[in-house]
Amino acid sequence: MPVVWKFAKQAEFAKICIRPVDNQVQSSSRNRSVTIEDIEVAPPQKGEVRIKGCSLQQNACPIVCHTDQYTLSGVDPEGVFLVILGHEGGGIVESIGEGVTSVAVGDHVIPLYIPECRICKFCTRYRAALKTAQVTAGSTVTVFGLGGVGLAVIQGCRVAGAKRIIAIDLNSAKYELAKKMCATEFLNPKDMPASTTIRAYIVSVTDGGVDYSFESIGNVNIMRFALEFTHKGWSVSTIVGVAGAEQEIFTRPFQLVTGRTWKGFSFGGYKGRTEVPGLVEDHLSGKLDIDSCKTNL
């Protein structure tokens, strides 16, 4: 019998409780090594859900995201210490508080860091035409950074029907994996001849620039480059990477006046409760390859 994954309401994930006593990875200050400690929490209160946490020993998915390392480094402007790291994965509902109706004890659930209440204007308004960037069939795309996020972007571009997907990274060892995700070309800026820049090269081989570009690193300089790699008239550059605290992006107004659009999003522009179940189905059917993006620790 297939497992049914459910998604709790916004109020029900206002606090995610862990098991009464469990080993949790905790850090007391930035740039410090983490420790594994026993943490006690109260039973779930009104509108709360307690989830049996994920672990490799339970044959469930791990909950650690690279953003946790970002927080631990001290660069994350929203990082607060003490902190229990780990915010992604799946689990099983162990107990529920008063008023919880969308999940029951024993349900397999996926906690999401962006809630969807289905009531406020942010949840009921259809977001910018089909997942922010609107990549169209037959288009040309560049993706900066080939970590898990960049590889997911490549897969999204493939599903949208992009004809050329140019993957850019300083690590040439990532090319084969990007190719598996259906990137059509790979560029390493370190391998470019001294007589040309990677921007000049991209512009020359794409008839003036790409239709869509994605920055999935979190480098404000690359964010500007990504915009400048797109062509005038109409094109879209989307920021996916998370930059450090107090960093700012900048560009010449001329880049935007001539028709380029600069966008950004979190969580892919998806509505969690409504659309993430579809992503789960896409993975189970083989439409999306998530396993290849995992790092086994």
PDB file of C-alpha atoms in Angstrom:
ATOM      1  CA  MET A   1       0.000   0.000   0.000  1.00  0.00           C
ATOM      2  CA  PRO A   2       1.554   3.340  -0.993  1.00  0.00           C
ATOM      3  CA  VAL A   3       2.450   5.858   1.686  1.00  0.00           C
ATOM      4  CA  VAL A   4       0.258   8.958   1.659  1.00  0.00           C
ATOM      5  CA  TRP A   5       2.124  12.147   2.537  1.00  0.00           C
ATOM      6  CA  LYS A   6       0.106  14.916   4.161  1.00  0.00           C
ATOM      7  CA  PHE A   7       0.760  18.564   4.915  1.00  0.00           C
ATOM      8  CA  ALA A   8      -0.401  20.344   8.039  1.00  0.00           C
ATOM      9  CA  LYS A   9      -1.989  23.755   8.104  1.00  0.00           C
ATOM     10  CA  GLN A  10      -0.029  26.922   8.820  1.00  0.00           C
ATOM     11  CA  ALA A  11      -1.106  27.183  12.458  1.00  0.00           C
ATOM     12  CA  GLU A  12      -0.295  23.547  13.028  1.00  0.00           C
ATOM     13  CA  PHE A  13       3.317  24.117  12.016  1.00  0.00           C
ATOM     14  CA  ALA A  14       3.728  27.301  14.032  1.00  0.00           C
ATOM     15  CA  LYS A  15       5.873  25.072  16.210  1.00  0.00           C
ATOM     16  CA  ILE A  16       7.232  21.683  15.242  1.00  0.00           C
ATOM     17  CA  CYS A  17       7.789  19.573  18.332  1.00  0.00           C
ATOM     18  CA  ILE A  18      10.316  16.779  18.405  1.00  0.00           C
ATOM     19  CA  ARG A  19      10.029  13.634  20.479  1.00  0.00           C
ATOM     20  CA  PRO A  20       9.950  14.090  24.296  1.00  0.00           C
ATOM     21  CA  VAL A  21      13.604  13.085  24.616  1.00  0.00           C
ATOM     22  CA  ASP A  22      15.730  12.755  21.523  1.00  0.00           C
ATOM     23  CA  ASN A  23      19.276  13.250  20.349  1.00  0.00           C
ATOM     24  CA  GLN A  24      19.419  16.547  18.480  1.00  0.00           C
ATOM     25  CA  VAL A  25      22.324  18.311  16.818  1.00  0.00           C
ATOM     26  CA  GLN A  26      22.706  21.628  18.609  1.00  0.00           C
ATOM     27  CA  SER A  27      25.066  24.594  18.388  1.00  0.00           C
ATOM     28  CA  SER A  28      25.523  27.272  21.031  1.00  0.00           C
ATOM     29  CA  SER A  29      27.304  29.911  18.942  1.00  0.00           C
ATOM     30  CA  ARG A  30      28.329  30.705  15.415  1.00  0.00           C
ATOM     31  CA  ASN A  31      31.444  29.121  13.960  1.00  0.00           C
ATOM     32  CA  ARG A  32      31.386  26.459  16.673  1.00  0.00           C
ATOM     33  CA  SER A  33      31.296  22.705  16.348  1.00  0.00           C
ATOM     34  CA  VAL A  34      27.901  21.144  16.903  1.00  0.00           C
ATOM     35  CA  THR A  35      27.099  18.855  19.810  1.00  0.00           C
ATOM     36  CA  ILE A  36      24.589  16.017  20.150  1.00  0.00           C
ATOM     37  CA  GLU A  37      22.419  16.491  23.221  1.00  0.00           C
ATOM     38  CA  ASP A  38      19.197  15.143  24.723  1.00  0.00           C
ATOM     39  CA  ILE A  39      16.425  17.706  24.368  1.00  0.00           C
ATOM     40  CA  GLU A  40      13.134  17.647  26.270  1.00  0.00           C
ATOM     41  CA  VAL A  41      10.027  19.354  24.927  1.00  0.00           C
ATOM     42  CA  ALA A  42       6.488  19.697  26.201  1.00  0.00           C
ATOM     43  CA  PRO A  43       3.656  17.711  24.625  1.00  0.00           C
ATOM     44  CA  PRO A  44       2.074  19.494  21.652  1.00  0.00           C
ATOM     45  CA  GLN A  45      -0.158  22.383  22.655  1.00  0.00           C
ATOM     46  CA  LYS A  46      -3.156  23.794  20.802  1.00  0.00           C
ATOM     47  CA  GLY A  47      -2.493  23.826  17.064  1.00  0.00           C
ATOM     48  CA  GLU A  48       0.815  21.963  17.400  1.00  0.00           C
ATOM     49  CA  VAL A  49       2.053  18.680  15.981  1.00  0.00           C
ATOM     50  CA  ARG A  50       4.820  16.475  17.356  1.00  0.00           C
ATOM     51  CA  ILE A  51       6.679  14.554  14.684  1.00  0.00           C
ATOM     52  CA  LYS A  52       8.864  11.520  15.131  1.00  0.00           C
ATOM     53  CA  GLY A  53      12.037  12.886  13.649  1.00  0.00           C
ATOM     54  CA  CYS A  54      13.833  11.513  10.639  1.00  0.00           C
ATOM     55  CA  SER A  55      17.023   9.536  10.847  1.00  0.00           C
ATOM     56  CA  LEU A  56      19.011   7.306   8.572  1.00  0.00           C
ATOM     57  CA  GLN A  57      18.555   4.499  11.094  1.00  0.00           C
ATOM     58  CA  GLN A  58      14.806   4.689  10.513  1.00  0.00           C
ATOM     59  CA  ASN A  59      15.336   4.470   6.755  1.00  0.00           C
ATOM     60  CA  ALA A  60      13.837   7.934   6.461  1.00  0.00           C
ATOM     61  CA  CYS A  61      15.339  10.959   4.774  1.00  0.00           C
ATOM     62  CA  PRO A  62      17.843  13.138   6.665  1.00  0.00           C
ATOM     63  CA  ILE A  63      16.787  16.609   7.766  1.00  0.00           C
ATOM     64  CA  VAL A  64      20.023  18.534   7.253  1.00  0.00           C
ATOM     65  CA  CYS A  65      20.114  21.190   4.524  1.00  0.00           C
ATOM     66  CA  HIS A  66      23.141  23.187   3.400  1.00  0.00           C
ATOM     67  CA  THR A  67      21.375  26.229   4.838  1.00  0.00           C
ATOM     68  CA  ASP A  68      22.108  24.768   8.270  1.00  0.00           C
ATOM     69  CA  GLN A  69      25.823  25.107   7.562  1.00  0.00           C
ATOM     70  CA  TYR A  70      25.091  28.651   6.382  1.00  0.00           C
ATOM     71  CA  THR A  71      23.422  29.410   9.721  1.00  0.00           C
ATOM     72  CA  LEU A  72      26.246  27.796  11.682  1.00  0.00           C
ATOM     73  CA  SER A  73      28.804  29.973   9.881  1.00  0.00           C
ATOM     74  CA  GLY A  74      27.295  33.109  11.412  1.00  0.00           C
ATOM     75  CA  VAL A  75      26.583  34.746   8.046  1.00  0.00           C
ATOM     76  CA  ASP A  76      22.857  34.007   8.153  1.00  0.00           C
ATOM     77  CA  PRO A  77      21.113  37.257   9.226  1.00  0.00           C
ATOM     78  CA  GLU A  78      18.300  35.230  10.798  1.00  0.00           C
ATOM     79  CA  GLY A  79      20.520  32.800  12.670  1.00  0.00           C
ATOM     80  CA  VAL A  80      19.848  32.735  16.431  1.00  0.00           C
ATOM     81  CA  PHE A  81      21.825  30.670  18.942  1.00  0.00           C
ATOM     82  CA  LEU A  82      21.243  28.274  20.755  1.00  0.00           C
ATOM     83  CA  VAL A  83      19.868  26.457  17.722  1.00  0.00           C
ATOM     84  CA  ILE A  84      18.797  22.923  16.810  1.00  0.00           C
ATOM     85  CA  LEU A  85      19.926  22.387  13.243  1.00  0.00           C
ATOM     86  CA  GLY A  86      17.986  20.526  10.591  1.00  0.00           C
ATOM     87  CA  HIS A  87      14.795  21.709   8.926  1.00  0.00           C
ATOM     88  CA  GLU A  88      14.061  19.411   5.989  1.00  0.00           C
ATOM     89  CA  GLY A  89      12.866  15.875   5.523  1.00  0.00           C
ATOM     90  CA  GLY A  90       9.862  13.781   6.437  1.00  0.00           C
ATOM     91  CA  GLY A  91       8.536  12.083   9.519  1.00  0.00           C
ATOM     92  CA  ILE A  92       5.599  10.427  11.241  1.00  0.00           C
ATOM     93  CA  VAL A  93       3.071  12.256  13.427  1.00  0.00           C
ATOM     94  CA  GLU A  94       3.525  11.000  16.978  1.00  0.00           C
ATOM     95  CA  SER A  95       0.928  13.170  18.739  1.00  0.00           C
ATOM     96  CA  ILE A  96      -1.245  16.204  18.043  1.00  0.00           C
ATOM     97  CA  GLY A  97      -2.550  19.121  20.055  1.00  0.00           C
ATOM     98  CA  GLU A  98      -6.040  20.520  20.420  1.00  0.00           C
ATOM     99  CA  GLY A  99      -7.680  21.714  17.220  1.00  0.00           C
ATOM    100  CA  VAL A 100      -5.425  19.872  14.780  1.00  0.00           C
ATOM    101  CA  THR A 101      -7.557  18.395  11.996  1.00  0.00           C
ATOM    102  CA  SER A 102      -5.448  18.063   8.853  1.00  0.00           C
ATOM    103  CA  VAL A 103      -3.187  15.281  10.158  1.00  0.00           C
ATOM    104  CA  ALA A 104      -3.601  12.367  12.538  1.00  0.00           C
ATOM    105  CA  VAL A 105      -1.266  10.247  14.637  1.00  0.00           C
ATOM    106  CA  GLY A 106       0.620   7.853  12.367  1.00  0.00           C
ATOM    107  CA  ASP A 107       0.435  10.043   9.259  1.00  0.00           C
ATOM    108  CA  HIS A 108       3.581  10.437   7.168  1.00  0.00           C
ATOM    109  CA  VAL A 109       4.193  14.176   6.903  1.00  0.00           C
ATOM    110  CA  ILE A 110       6.621  16.641   5.353  1.00  0.00           C
ATOM    111  CA  PRO A 111       7.261  19.748   7.488  1.00  0.00           C
ATOM    112  CA  LEU A 112       7.693  22.805   5.270  1.00  0.00           C
ATOM    113  CA  TYR A 113       9.537  25.953   6.264  1.00  0.00           C
ATOM    114  CA  ILE A 114       7.127  28.080   4.199  1.00  0.00           C
ATOM    115  CA  PRO A 115       3.534  27.532   5.379  1.00  0.00           C
ATOM    116  CA  GLU A 116       0.386  27.756   3.293  1.00  0.00           C
ATOM    117  CA  CYS A 117      -2.753  28.729   5.207  1.00  0.00           C
ATOM    118  CA  ARG A 118      -4.945  28.901   2.065  1.00  0.00           C
ATOM    119  CA  ILE A 119      -6.655  31.972   3.513  1.00  0.00           C
ATOM    120  CA  CYS A 120      -4.400  35.053   3.262  1.00  0.00           C
ATOM    121  CA  LYS A 121      -3.782  36.977   0.039  1.00  0.00           C
ATOM    122  CA  PHE A 122      -0.287  35.521  -0.300  1.00  0.00           C
ATOM    123  CA  CYS A 123      -1.663  31.980  -0.415  1.00  0.00           C
ATOM    124  CA  THR A 124      -4.787  32.595  -2.504  1.00  0.00           C
ATOM    125  CA  ARG A 125      -3.260  34.738  -5.233  1.00  0.00           C
ATOM    126  CA  TYR A 126      -1.855  32.795  -8.197  1.00  0.00           C
ATOM    127  CA  ARG A 127       1.872  33.535  -8.120  1.00  0.00           C
ATOM    128  CA  ALA A 128       3.755  35.050 -10.999  1.00  0.00           C
ATOM    129  CA  ALA A 129       2.674  32.927 -13.956  1.00  0.00           C
ATOM    130  CA  LEU A 130       3.654  29.382 -13.239  1.00  0.00           C
ATOM    131  CA  LYS A 131       6.591  29.282 -10.862  1.00  0.00           C
ATOM    132  CA  THR A 132       8.221  32.710 -11.055  1.00  0.00           C
ATOM    133  CA  ALA A 133      10.568  32.482 -14.029  1.00  0.00           C
ATOM    134  CA  GLN A 134       8.147  31.173 -16.679  1.00  0.00           C
ATOM    135  CA  VAL A 135      10.740  29.174 -18.592  1.00  0.00           C
ATOM    136  CA  THR A 136       9.220  28.339 -21.970  1.00  0.00           C
ATOM    137  CA  ALA A 137       9.687  25.470 -24.407  1.00  0.00           C
ATOM    138  CA  GLY A 138      12.578  25.950 -26.813  1.00  0.00           C
ATOM    139  CA  SER A 139      14.305  28.571 -24.660  1.00  0.00           C
ATOM    140  CA  THR A 140      17.971  28.970 -23.714  1.00  0.00           C
ATOM    141  CA  VAL A 141      18.945  28.972 -20.040  1.00  0.00           C
ATOM    142  CA  THR A 142      22.056  29.420 -17.912  1.00  0.00           C
ATOM    143  CA  VAL A 143      22.306  28.031 -14.382  1.00  0.00           C
ATOM    144  CA  PHE A 144      25.052  29.309 -12.072  1.00  0.00           C
ATOM    145  CA  GLY A 145      26.046  26.824  -9.372  1.00  0.00           C
ATOM    146  CA  LEU A 146      25.541  23.070  -9.491  1.00  0.00           C
ATOM    147  CA  GLY A 147      24.731  22.170  -5.930  1.00  0.00           C
ATOM    148  CA  GLY A 148      21.426  20.598  -5.015  1.00  0.00           C
ATOM    149  CA  VAL A 149      19.528  23.797  -5.794  1.00  0.00           C
ATOM    150  CA  GLY A 150      21.161  24.340  -9.172  1.00  0.00           C
ATOM    151  CA  LEU A 151      20.558  20.727 -10.172  1.00  0.00           C
ATOM    152  CA  ALA A 152      16.903  21.117  -9.229  1.00  0.00           C
ATOM    153  CA  VAL A 153      16.710  24.243 -11.397  1.00  0.00           C
ATOM    154  CA  ILE A 154      18.145  22.290 -14.328  1.00  0.00           C
ATOM    155  CA  GLN A 155      15.486  19.629 -13.897  1.00  0.00           C
ATOM    156  CA  GLY A 156      12.777  22.277 -13.771  1.00  0.00           C
ATOM    157  CA  CYS A 157      14.072  23.805 -17.004  1.00  0.00           C
ATOM    158  CA  ARG A 158      14.079  20.381 -18.626  1.00  0.00           C
ATOM    159  CA  VAL A 159      10.478  19.744 -17.596  1.00  0.00           C
ATOM    160  CA  ALA A 160       9.527  23.186 -18.959  1.00  0.00           C
ATOM    161  CA  GLY A 161      11.033  22.226 -22.328  1.00  0.00           C
ATOM    162  CA  ALA A 162      14.156  24.410 -22.468  1.00  0.00           C
ATOM    163  CA  LYS A 163      16.229  23.600 -25.558  1.00  0.00           C
ATOM    164  CA  ARG A 164      19.646  24.688 -24.255  1.00  0.00           C
ATOM    165  CA  ILE A 165      20.621  24.483 -20.601  1.00  0.00           C
ATOM    166  CA  ILE A 166      24.105  25.859 -19.969  1.00  0.00           C
ATOM    167  CA  ALA A 167      25.463  24.813 -16.559  1.00  0.00           C
ATOM    168  CA  ILE A 168      28.204  26.982 -15.024  1.00  0.00           C
ATOM    169  CA  ASP A 169      30.368  25.960 -12.069  1.00  0.00           C
ATOM    170  CA  LEU A 170      33.991  26.163 -10.939  1.00  0.00           C
ATOM    171  CA  ASN A 171      34.038  22.414 -10.271  1.00  0.00           C
ATOM    172  CA  SER A 172      34.257  20.494 -13.549  1.00  0.00           C
ATOM    173  CA  ALA A 173      33.591  17.236 -11.695  1.00  0.00           C
ATOM    174  CA  LYS A 174      29.957  18.291 -11.467  1.00  0.00           C
ATOM    175  CA  TYR A 175      29.455  18.217 -15.220  1.00  0.00           C
ATOM    176  CA  GLU A 176      28.488  14.558 -15.454  1.00  0.00           C
ATOM    177  CA  LEU A 177      25.777  14.946 -12.838  1.00  0.00           C
ATOM    178  CA  ALA A 178      24.507  18.122 -14.506  1.00  0.00           C
ATOM    179  CA  LYS A 179      24.461  16.247 -17.802  1.00  0.00           C
ATOM    180  CA  LYS A 180      22.436  13.486 -16.165  1.00  0.00           C
ATOM    181  CA  MET A 181      19.915  16.164 -15.190  1.00  0.00           C
ATOM    182  CA  CYS A 182      19.792  17.134 -18.890  1.00  0.00           C
ATOM    183  CA  ALA A 183      22.130  20.129 -18.959  1.00  0.00           C
ATOM    184  CA  THR A 184      23.212  20.429 -22.589  1.00  0.00           C
ATOM    185  CA  GLU A 185      26.458  22.335 -22.019  1.00  0.00           C
ATOM    186  CA  PHE A 186      28.936  22.978 -19.220  1.00  0.00           C
ATOM    187  CA  LEU A 187      31.262  25.921 -18.662  1.00  0.00           C
ATOM    188  CA  ASN A 188      33.980  26.358 -16.068  1.00  0.00           C
ATOM    189  CA  PRO A 189      35.043  30.031 -15.854  1.00  0.00           C
ATOM    190  CA  LYS A 190      38.563  28.915 -14.888  1.00  0.00           C
ATOM    191  CA  ASP A 191      38.924  27.224 -18.266  1.00  0.00           C
ATOM    192  CA  MET A 192      38.050  30.298 -20.315  1.00  0.00           C
ATOM    193  CA  PRO A 193      40.908  31.740 -22.406  1.00  0.00           C
ATOM    194  CA  ALA A 194      42.419  34.957 -21.107  1.00  0.00           C
ATOM    195  CA  SER A 195      41.369  36.761 -24.279  1.00  0.00           C
ATOM    196  CA  THR A 196      37.656  36.564 -23.488  1.00  0.00           C
ATOM    197  CA  THR A 197      35.238  36.650 -20.582  1.00  0.00           C
ATOM    198  CA  ILE A 198      32.575  34.077 -19.901  1.00  0.00           C
ATOM    199  CA  ARG A 199      29.936  36.779 -20.361  1.00  0.00           C
ATOM    200  CA  ALA A 200      31.280  37.699 -23.784  1.00  0.00           C
ATOM    201  CA  TYR A 201      31.375  34.040 -24.722  1.00  0.00           C
ATOM    202  CA  ILE A 202      27.788  33.378 -23.642  1.00  0.00           C
ATOM    203  CA  VAL A 203      26.519  36.454 -25.466  1.00  0.00           C
ATOM    204  CA  SER A 204      28.337  35.386 -28.629  1.00  0.00           C
ATOM    205  CA  VAL A 205      27.024  31.806 -28.683  1.00  0.00           C
ATOM    206  CA  THR A 206      23.432  32.678 -27.758  1.00  0.00           C
ATOM    207  CA  ASP A 207      22.782  35.486 -30.223  1.00  0.00           C
ATOM    208  CA  GLY A 208      22.920  38.308 -27.698  1.00  0.00           C
ATOM    209  CA  GLY A 209      22.269  36.507 -24.435  1.00  0.00           C
ATOM    210  CA  VAL A 210      20.133  33.796 -22.878  1.00  0.00           C
ATOM    211  CA  ASP A 211      16.393  33.893 -22.346  1.00  0.00           C
ATOM    212  CA  TYR A 212      16.559  32.894 -18.686  1.00  0.00           C
ATOM    213  CA  SER A 213      19.320  32.760 -16.086  1.00  0.00           C
ATOM    214  CA  PHE A 214      19.376  31.443 -12.526  1.00  0.00           C
ATOM    215  CA  GLU A 215      21.816  32.240  -9.720  1.00  0.00           C
ATOM    216  CA  SER A 216      21.781  29.402  -7.192  1.00  0.00           C
ATOM    217  CA  ILE A 217      24.954  30.183  -5.243  1.00  0.00           C
ATOM    218  CA  GLY A 218      24.211  33.195  -3.046  1.00  0.00           C
ATOM    219  CA  ASN A 219      27.012  35.363  -4.466  1.00  0.00           C
ATOM    220  CA  VAL A 220      25.864  38.942  -5.093  1.00  0.00           C
ATOM    221  CA  ASN A 221      28.457  39.427  -7.842  1.00  0.00           C
ATOM    222  CA  ILE A 222      27.215  36.355  -9.688  1.00  0.00           C
ATOM    223  CA  MET A 223      23.664  37.656  -9.299  1.00  0.00           C
ATOM    224  CA  ARG A 224      24.670  40.672 -11.343  1.00  0.00           C
ATOM    225  CA  PHE A 225      26.520  38.543 -13.892  1.00  0.00           C
ATOM    226  CA  ALA A 226      23.456  36.334 -14.279  1.00  0.00           C
ATOM    227  CA  LEU A 227      21.349  39.361 -15.150  1.00  0.00           C
ATOM    228  CA  GLU A 228      23.911  40.609 -17.642  1.00  0.00           C
ATOM    229  CA  PHE A 229      24.019  37.218 -19.363  1.00  0.00           C
ATOM    230  CA  THR A 230      20.403  37.653 -20.476  1.00  0.00           C
ATOM    231  CA  HIS A 231      19.432  39.450 -23.677  1.00  0.00           C
ATOM    232  CA  LYS A 232      17.676  42.785 -24.080  1.00  0.00           C
ATOM    233  CA  GLY A 233      14.079  43.191 -25.167  1.00  0.00           C
ATOM    234  CA  TRP A 234      12.704  40.508 -22.869  1.00  0.00           C
ATOM    235  CA  SER A 235      14.485  38.044 -20.606  1.00  0.00           C
ATOM    236  CA  VAL A 236      14.354  36.972 -16.988  1.00  0.00           C
ATOM    237  CA  SER A 237      17.111  36.498 -14.421  1.00  0.00           C
ATOM    238  CA  THR A 238      16.053  34.788 -11.203  1.00  0.00           C
ATOM    239  CA  ILE A 239      17.872  34.842  -7.866  1.00  0.00           C
ATOM    240  CA  VAL A 240      17.638  31.575  -5.956  1.00  0.00           C
ATOM    241  CA  GLY A 241      20.798  31.620  -3.820  1.00  0.00           C
ATOM    242  CA  VAL A 242      20.805  33.169  -0.336  1.00  0.00           C
ATOM    243  CA  ALA A 243      23.398  35.909   0.174  1.00  0.00           C
ATOM    244  CA  GLY A 244      25.101  36.808   3.434  1.00  0.00           C
ATOM    245  CA  ALA A 245      23.859  39.289   5.997  1.00  0.00           C
ATOM    246  CA  GLU A 246      23.678  42.926   4.834  1.00  0.00           C
ATOM    247  CA  GLN A 247      24.937  42.142   1.341  1.00  0.00           C
ATOM    248  CA  GLU A 248      23.281  44.062  -1.475  1.00  0.00           C
ATOM    249  CA  ILE A 249      22.799  43.555  -5.200  1.00  0.00           C
ATOM    250  CA  PHE A 250      23.315  46.277  -7.756  1.00  0.00           C
ATOM    251  CA  THR A 251      23.300  46.823 -11.486  1.00  0.00           C
ATOM    252  CA  ARG A 252      23.082  49.614 -14.011  1.00  0.00           C
ATOM    253  CA  PRO A 253      19.495  50.809 -14.572  1.00  0.00           C
ATOM    254  CA  PHE A 254      20.155  50.443 -18.303  1.00  0.00           C
ATOM    255  CA  GLN A 255      20.060  46.655 -17.874  1.00  0.00           C
ATOM    256  CA  LEU A 256      16.441  46.854 -16.742  1.00  0.00           C
ATOM    257  CA  VAL A 257      15.332  49.729 -18.962  1.00  0.00           C
ATOM    258  CA  THR A 258      16.267  47.655 -22.010  1.00  0.00           C
ATOM    259  CA  GLY A 259      13.794  44.929 -21.088  1.00  0.00           C
ATOM    260  CA  ARG A 260      15.442  42.556 -18.656  1.00  0.00           C
ATOM    261  CA  THR A 261      13.509  41.396 -15.587  1.00  0.00           C
ATOM    262  CA  TRP A 262      15.147  40.610 -12.242  1.00  0.00           C
ATOM    263  CA  LYS A 263      13.243  38.240  -9.977  1.00  0.00           C
ATOM    264  CA  GLY A 264      13.746  36.180  -6.874  1.00  0.00           C
ATOM    265  CA  PHE A 265      11.921  33.462  -5.018  1.00  0.00           C
ATOM    266  CA  SER A 266      12.055  31.104  -2.093  1.00  0.00           C
ATOM    267  CA  PHE A 267      10.968  27.475  -2.192  1.00  0.00           C
ATOM    268  CA  GLY A 268      10.712  27.607  -5.967  1.00  0.00           C
ATOM    269  CA  GLY A 269       7.608  29.757  -5.884  1.00  0.00           C
ATOM    270  CA  TYR A 270       5.617  26.687  -4.886  1.00  0.00           C
ATOM    271  CA  LYS A 271       2.657  26.560  -2.526  1.00  0.00           C
ATOM    272  CA  GLY A 272       3.591  23.940   0.025  1.00  0.00           C
ATOM    273  CA  ARG A 273       0.384  22.123   0.879  1.00  0.00           C
ATOM    274  CA  THR A 274      -1.111  22.483  -2.593  1.00  0.00           C
ATOM    275  CA  GLU A 275       1.830  21.693  -4.854  1.00  0.00           C
ATOM    276  CA  VAL A 276       4.514  19.767  -2.979  1.00  0.00           C
ATOM    277  CA  PRO A 277       2.447  16.543  -3.124  1.00  0.00           C
ATOM    278  CA  GLY A 278       2.721  16.827  -6.908  1.00  0.00           C
ATOM    279  CA  LEU A 279       6.506  17.006  -6.622  1.00  0.00           C
ATOM    280  CA  VAL A 280       6.473  13.866  -4.505  1.00  0.00           C
ATOM    281  CA  GLU A 281       4.456  12.118  -7.217  1.00  0.00           C
ATOM    282  CA  ASP A 282       6.868  13.390  -9.892  1.00  0.00           C
ATOM    283  CA  HIS A 283       9.759  11.860  -7.955  1.00  0.00           C
ATOM    284  CA  LEU A 284       7.996   8.548  -7.428  1.00  0.00           C
ATOM    285  CA  SER A 285       7.117   8.354 -11.128  1.00  0.00           C
ATOM    286  CA  GLY A 286      10.692   9.122 -12.197  1.00  0.00           C
ATOM    287  CA  LYS A 287       9.896  12.509 -13.700  1.00  0.00           C
ATOM    288  CA  LEU A 288      12.228  14.152 -11.181  1.00  0.00           C
ATOM    289  CA  ASP A 289      15.528  12.647 -10.026  1.00  0.00           C
ATOM    290  CA  ILE A 290      16.085  13.507  -6.383  1.00  0.00           C
ATOM    291  CA  ASP A 291      18.257  10.555  -5.376  1.00  0.00           C
ATOM    292  CA  SER A 292      21.158  11.713  -7.558  1.00  0.00           C
ATOM    293  CA  CYS A 293      21.199  15.066  -5.763  1.00  0.00           C
ATOM    294  CA  LYS A 294      21.708  13.547  -2.310  1.00  0.00           C
ATOM    295  CA  THR A 295      25.031  13.427  -0.521  1.00  0.00           C
ATOM    296  CA  ASN A 296      25.457  10.282   1.532  1.00  0.00           C
ATOM    297  CA  LEU A 297      27.144  11.013   4.837  1.00  0.00           C
TER     298      LEU A 297
END
